[in-house]
XYZ file of C-alpha atoms in Angstrom:
349
model
C 96.825 108.503 94.428
C 93.642 107.536 93.542
C 94.756 106.214 89.725
C 92.345 105.374 87.315
C 88.557 103.436 87.259
C 87.450 102.094 90.000
C 90.573 103.879 91.943
C 87.915 106.966 92.148
C 86.125 104.858 94.836
C 88.421 102.311 96.503
C 90.764 104.833 97.409
C 88.453 107.095 99.673
C 86.476 104.379 101.182
C 90.070 103.112 102.400
C 91.184 106.298 103.495
C 87.751 106.254 105.560
C 88.385 102.717 107.064
C 92.128 103.590 108.074
C 91.154 106.755 109.865
C 88.587 105.001 111.725
C 90.528 101.973 112.311
C 93.622 104.492 114.031
C 91.197 106.207 116.231
C 89.626 103.734 117.527
C 92.997 102.556 118.944
C 93.608 105.887 120.065
C 96.717 105.741 117.240
C 98.087 109.111 115.273
C 96.047 110.914 112.947
C 97.464 110.495 109.041
C 98.183 113.735 107.107
C 96.697 112.726 103.778
C 99.079 114.209 100.588
C 96.572 113.666 97.374
C 98.948 113.330 94.333
C 97.884 113.347 90.573
C 98.662 110.218 88.615
C 97.044 108.389 85.999
C 94.318 109.442 83.558
C 93.785 112.778 85.645
C 97.057 113.827 85.395
C 97.499 113.579 81.473
C 94.940 115.726 81.714
C 95.950 118.497 83.953
C 99.955 117.835 83.350
C 100.353 116.408 80.402
C 101.916 112.981 81.749
C 100.592 110.407 83.592
C 103.299 110.808 86.758
C 104.231 114.441 86.742
C 107.442 115.413 88.474
C 105.848 117.081 90.745
C 104.319 113.379 91.845
C 107.246 111.979 92.366
C 109.231 114.672 93.833
C 106.037 114.141 96.996
C 106.754 110.469 97.052
C 110.246 110.791 97.961
C 109.543 112.934 100.894
C 107.125 110.410 102.116
C 107.533 106.960 103.968
C 104.106 105.296 102.725
C 101.278 105.708 100.800
C 98.464 104.376 98.548
C 98.285 103.324 94.968
C 95.181 103.353 93.424
C 94.701 100.937 90.439
C 95.594 102.147 86.759
C 94.501 101.764 83.454
C 97.777 102.228 81.120
C 95.849 100.663 78.226
C 93.539 103.447 77.774
C 96.039 105.973 77.725
C 97.215 107.940 74.251
C 100.332 107.551 72.958
C 103.134 107.818 73.817
C 102.278 106.992 77.345
C 100.580 103.695 76.302
C 103.387 102.069 75.364
C 105.628 103.270 78.377
C 106.052 101.595 81.696
C 103.110 101.814 83.814
C 102.436 104.588 86.444
C 103.342 101.528 89.293
C 106.126 100.379 87.416
C 107.442 103.810 87.393
C 107.169 104.682 91.039
C 108.485 101.059 91.705
C 111.650 101.321 89.844
C 112.471 105.373 90.988
C 111.881 104.461 94.447
C 113.349 100.449 94.385
C 110.507 98.854 95.789
C 111.893 95.656 95.556
C 109.675 93.816 97.574
C 106.153 92.997 96.528
C 104.526 90.849 99.429
C 101.165 89.023 98.080
C 99.245 86.973 101.123
C 96.787 84.884 99.908
C 94.283 84.097 102.396
C 90.379 82.809 101.911
C 87.806 85.010 103.673
C 85.486 83.453 105.925
C 81.910 83.251 104.161
C 83.264 83.308 100.490
C 83.349 80.563 98.666
C 86.903 79.602 97.517
C 88.627 76.693 95.365
C 90.775 76.463 98.102
C 89.425 77.379 101.386
C 92.124 76.568 103.768
C 94.778 78.609 101.988
C 96.887 80.765 104.003
C 100.120 81.480 102.228
C 101.960 84.750 100.950
C 104.062 85.203 97.837
C 107.321 87.092 98.192
C 107.786 88.374 94.650
C 111.367 90.240 93.726
C 110.133 93.321 92.165
C 112.793 94.725 90.152
C 114.563 92.719 87.581
C 114.099 88.671 86.383
C 112.120 88.128 83.439
C 109.959 91.604 83.324
C 111.952 93.709 80.506
C 110.522 96.819 81.748
C 112.265 96.715 84.997
C 115.881 95.259 83.815
C 117.277 98.645 82.387
C 118.776 101.644 84.039
C 117.921 103.505 80.853
C 115.360 102.176 78.039
C 113.691 98.485 77.901
C 114.767 95.682 77.806
C 112.368 94.239 75.346
C 113.385 95.161 71.795
C 112.635 94.419 68.033
C 115.771 94.355 65.457
C 113.543 93.045 62.789
C 109.354 93.575 62.705
C 109.334 89.590 62.657
C 111.545 89.142 65.513
C 111.088 90.468 68.892
C 114.059 89.866 72.129
C 113.205 90.528 75.974
C 116.334 90.302 78.157
C 115.830 88.789 81.602
C 118.082 90.160 84.359
C 119.167 88.489 87.550
C 121.746 89.748 90.302
C 122.803 87.893 93.324
C 122.260 91.293 95.224
C 118.883 91.431 94.076
C 117.810 87.867 94.546
C 119.611 87.611 98.028
C 117.735 90.707 99.280
C 114.405 89.096 98.236
C 115.638 85.794 99.850
C 115.939 87.975 102.709
C 112.450 89.379 103.191
C 111.070 85.844 102.616
C 113.189 83.765 105.129
C 112.319 86.866 107.595
C 108.610 86.400 107.220
C 108.631 82.888 107.203
C 110.595 82.864 110.318
C 107.558 84.528 111.960
C 104.806 82.758 110.446
C 105.024 78.639 110.314
C 108.809 78.587 109.108
C 108.205 76.890 105.665
C 109.505 77.951 102.654
C 109.072 77.447 98.998
C 111.613 78.509 96.555
C 110.608 78.702 93.306
C 112.588 78.251 89.891
C 113.003 76.577 86.443
C 116.349 75.131 86.536
C 115.578 72.412 84.219
C 115.656 75.180 81.436
C 117.183 78.327 82.765
C 119.998 77.051 84.760
C 121.724 80.188 84.645
C 119.040 82.693 85.538
C 116.760 80.709 87.592
C 119.745 78.776 89.058
C 121.340 82.375 90.625
C 118.134 83.035 91.993
C 117.482 79.108 93.719
C 121.320 79.353 94.597
C 121.273 82.905 96.544
C 117.988 82.074 98.562
C 119.822 78.662 99.350
C 122.856 80.700 100.756
C 120.851 83.141 102.901
C 118.407 80.176 103.770
C 121.529 78.854 105.794
C 121.140 81.802 107.960
C 117.576 80.909 108.952
C 118.134 76.923 110.150
C 114.821 76.801 111.962
C 113.169 77.034 108.564
C 112.040 74.148 106.364
C 113.021 74.616 102.982
C 111.558 72.931 99.602
C 112.187 73.712 95.631
C 109.618 73.138 93.309
C 109.390 74.073 89.566
C 107.154 76.889 88.658
C 105.125 74.779 86.502
C 104.778 72.263 89.147
C 103.726 74.410 91.555
C 101.239 76.182 90.260
C 99.701 72.444 89.546
C 100.328 71.723 93.285
C 98.943 74.910 94.355
C 95.222 74.027 92.509
C 95.618 70.815 94.356
C 96.620 71.370 97.702
C 97.263 75.100 98.542
C 97.232 74.593 101.976
C 100.380 73.029 102.424
C 102.325 76.163 101.455
C 103.316 78.974 103.672
C 105.828 81.480 102.404
C 106.619 81.071 98.660
C 109.687 83.406 97.200
C 109.370 83.755 93.663
C 111.598 85.908 90.747
C 109.168 88.766 89.298
C 107.266 87.159 86.396
C 106.783 83.991 88.183
C 105.877 85.605 91.517
C 102.978 87.787 89.502
C 101.742 84.858 88.109
C 101.823 82.674 91.214
C 99.977 85.490 93.156
C 97.031 85.840 90.764
C 96.800 82.056 90.849
C 96.587 82.248 94.522
C 94.244 85.145 95.026
C 91.529 83.354 92.915
C 92.277 80.091 94.590
C 91.829 81.695 97.909
C 88.466 83.588 96.764
C 88.807 86.658 94.420
C 91.522 88.864 92.988
C 88.871 91.321 94.676
C 90.232 90.562 98.054
C 93.933 89.752 97.463
C 96.288 92.647 98.850
C 99.937 93.674 98.365
C 102.461 96.019 99.252
C 105.349 97.232 97.371
C 108.563 98.065 99.698
C 112.181 99.034 99.994
C 114.263 99.138 103.371
C 112.777 102.910 104.042
C 109.577 102.994 101.870
C 106.251 101.111 100.933
C 103.428 101.509 98.682
C 100.088 99.602 99.555
C 98.486 98.356 96.147
C 95.974 95.832 95.244
C 96.949 92.771 93.242
C 93.812 93.970 90.677
C 93.011 96.620 87.917
C 91.090 99.161 87.799
C 88.224 97.595 86.232
C 86.760 100.278 83.926
C 83.762 98.599 82.970
C 82.459 99.110 86.309
C 84.156 102.668 87.225
C 81.654 104.857 88.386
C 78.955 102.366 89.162
C 79.383 102.179 92.914
C 79.824 98.271 92.581
C 83.654 97.683 93.178
C 85.123 95.870 95.929
C 87.537 97.821 98.074
C 88.468 94.753 100.199
C 92.127 93.913 98.511
C 93.033 98.053 99.163
C 91.514 97.638 102.747
C 93.922 95.006 103.422
C 96.533 96.332 101.633
C 96.560 99.459 103.947
C 96.548 96.913 106.981
C 99.387 95.457 105.315
C 101.246 98.937 105.408
C 100.416 99.597 108.835
C 102.086 96.403 109.978
C 104.873 97.622 107.882
C 104.801 100.992 109.795
C 104.381 99.754 113.252
C 107.787 98.213 114.075
C 109.601 101.288 112.338
C 107.933 103.778 114.782
C 107.920 101.295 117.948
C 103.960 101.618 117.851
C 102.107 99.048 118.404
C 98.877 100.797 117.948
C 99.669 100.745 114.025
C 99.632 96.750 114.329
C 96.615 97.072 116.232
C 94.467 99.723 113.724
C 95.657 96.956 111.190
C 94.340 94.141 112.959
C 90.904 95.855 113.426
C 90.996 96.444 109.576
C 91.185 93.017 109.263
C 88.927 91.846 111.528
C 85.927 94.040 110.591
C 86.523 92.727 106.992
C 86.385 89.185 108.113
C 83.525 89.632 110.380
C 81.715 91.969 107.512
C 81.875 89.522 104.849
C 81.292 86.654 107.546
C 77.590 88.322 108.041
C 76.605 88.299 104.363
C 77.546 91.991 103.474
C 79.749 91.681 100.751
C 79.766 93.181 96.896
C 78.473 90.960 93.980
C 82.098 89.699 92.934
C 81.968 87.559 96.081
C 78.047 86.869 95.615
C 76.873 89.677 97.794
C 74.726 92.698 96.755
C 76.049 94.958 98.798
C 77.406 98.461 96.919
C 81.008 99.790 97.699
C 79.438 102.585 99.741
C 77.303 99.896 101.715
C 80.192 97.790 102.264
C 82.260 100.357 103.025
C 80.288 101.713 105.665
C 79.942 98.047 107.575
C 83.372 97.905 107.687
C 83.748 101.033 108.945
C 80.776 100.384 111.495
C 82.843 97.225 112.890
C 86.264 98.892 113.118
C 85.286 100.794 116.023
C 83.490 97.873 117.547
C 85.317 96.287 119.993
């Protein structure tokens, strides 16, 4: 799904790189299914997320989603749940995994940062994901606006399990994010559920921080953190912060997953100001696709998928370190030139 704006450039570029990486390790060929979504879908189907797209996704195990520009949609679509939000809600993609790691050769405020924000993706303080029908945001009068935050123990526990499992595979350090000095019941439930799950992972060192304090500490000493688990809105904000601290949102990848399905989606937006100008940075979506291959590898017992993911990461690192980079990273390469350079390195041993 190419989505909107620069999605028409970075999604095809990502497909090229994934195909090249899989071919380089003798992996399986991908049978790509192209589905309408976004402004093109409005023009062709009268809605940004056609029912046929959702039906097709229901038959797929994994997919790549390009960025969408909901702010440019005509009403009533502009005021509705975004395409990405609809997909996450429809398929219960409860885990949003967002790494932040500085690339070699890229100027970063936190050059030694290498962490992962694990964000609960279905409830919390995001009102558009908190109701079975409708939105948890409403206005009883023109001068009063209210929003409902929802925290359930089940949702808190399952995202904690994802986070602790990841921490155990990394450096066994976990930070639980909350704001219990003010939101004692809601974020207190999140904290307590994470604590309880943590008892099942005795080798993981656990710390806890208020979200505002953590934001300050990430700026000062981001390299001290490894896995951070947070509710929906806190995780969204913190992962944007860590993306910028580690170099640029243009390099910040993510996947959204359930137990059975996963979606690769870059953390950045559709950048309509540079769309169609061959200037977009596809790095974040390249790395998101690599995460998707790694997610698929154990489910198919196929190490070639993980090897292809490693090829993509190594090729991106080597390309940027060589000085070939897009303008947002201080380089002069176009989208197509950067893609060609990464694709060429994918094939190198």
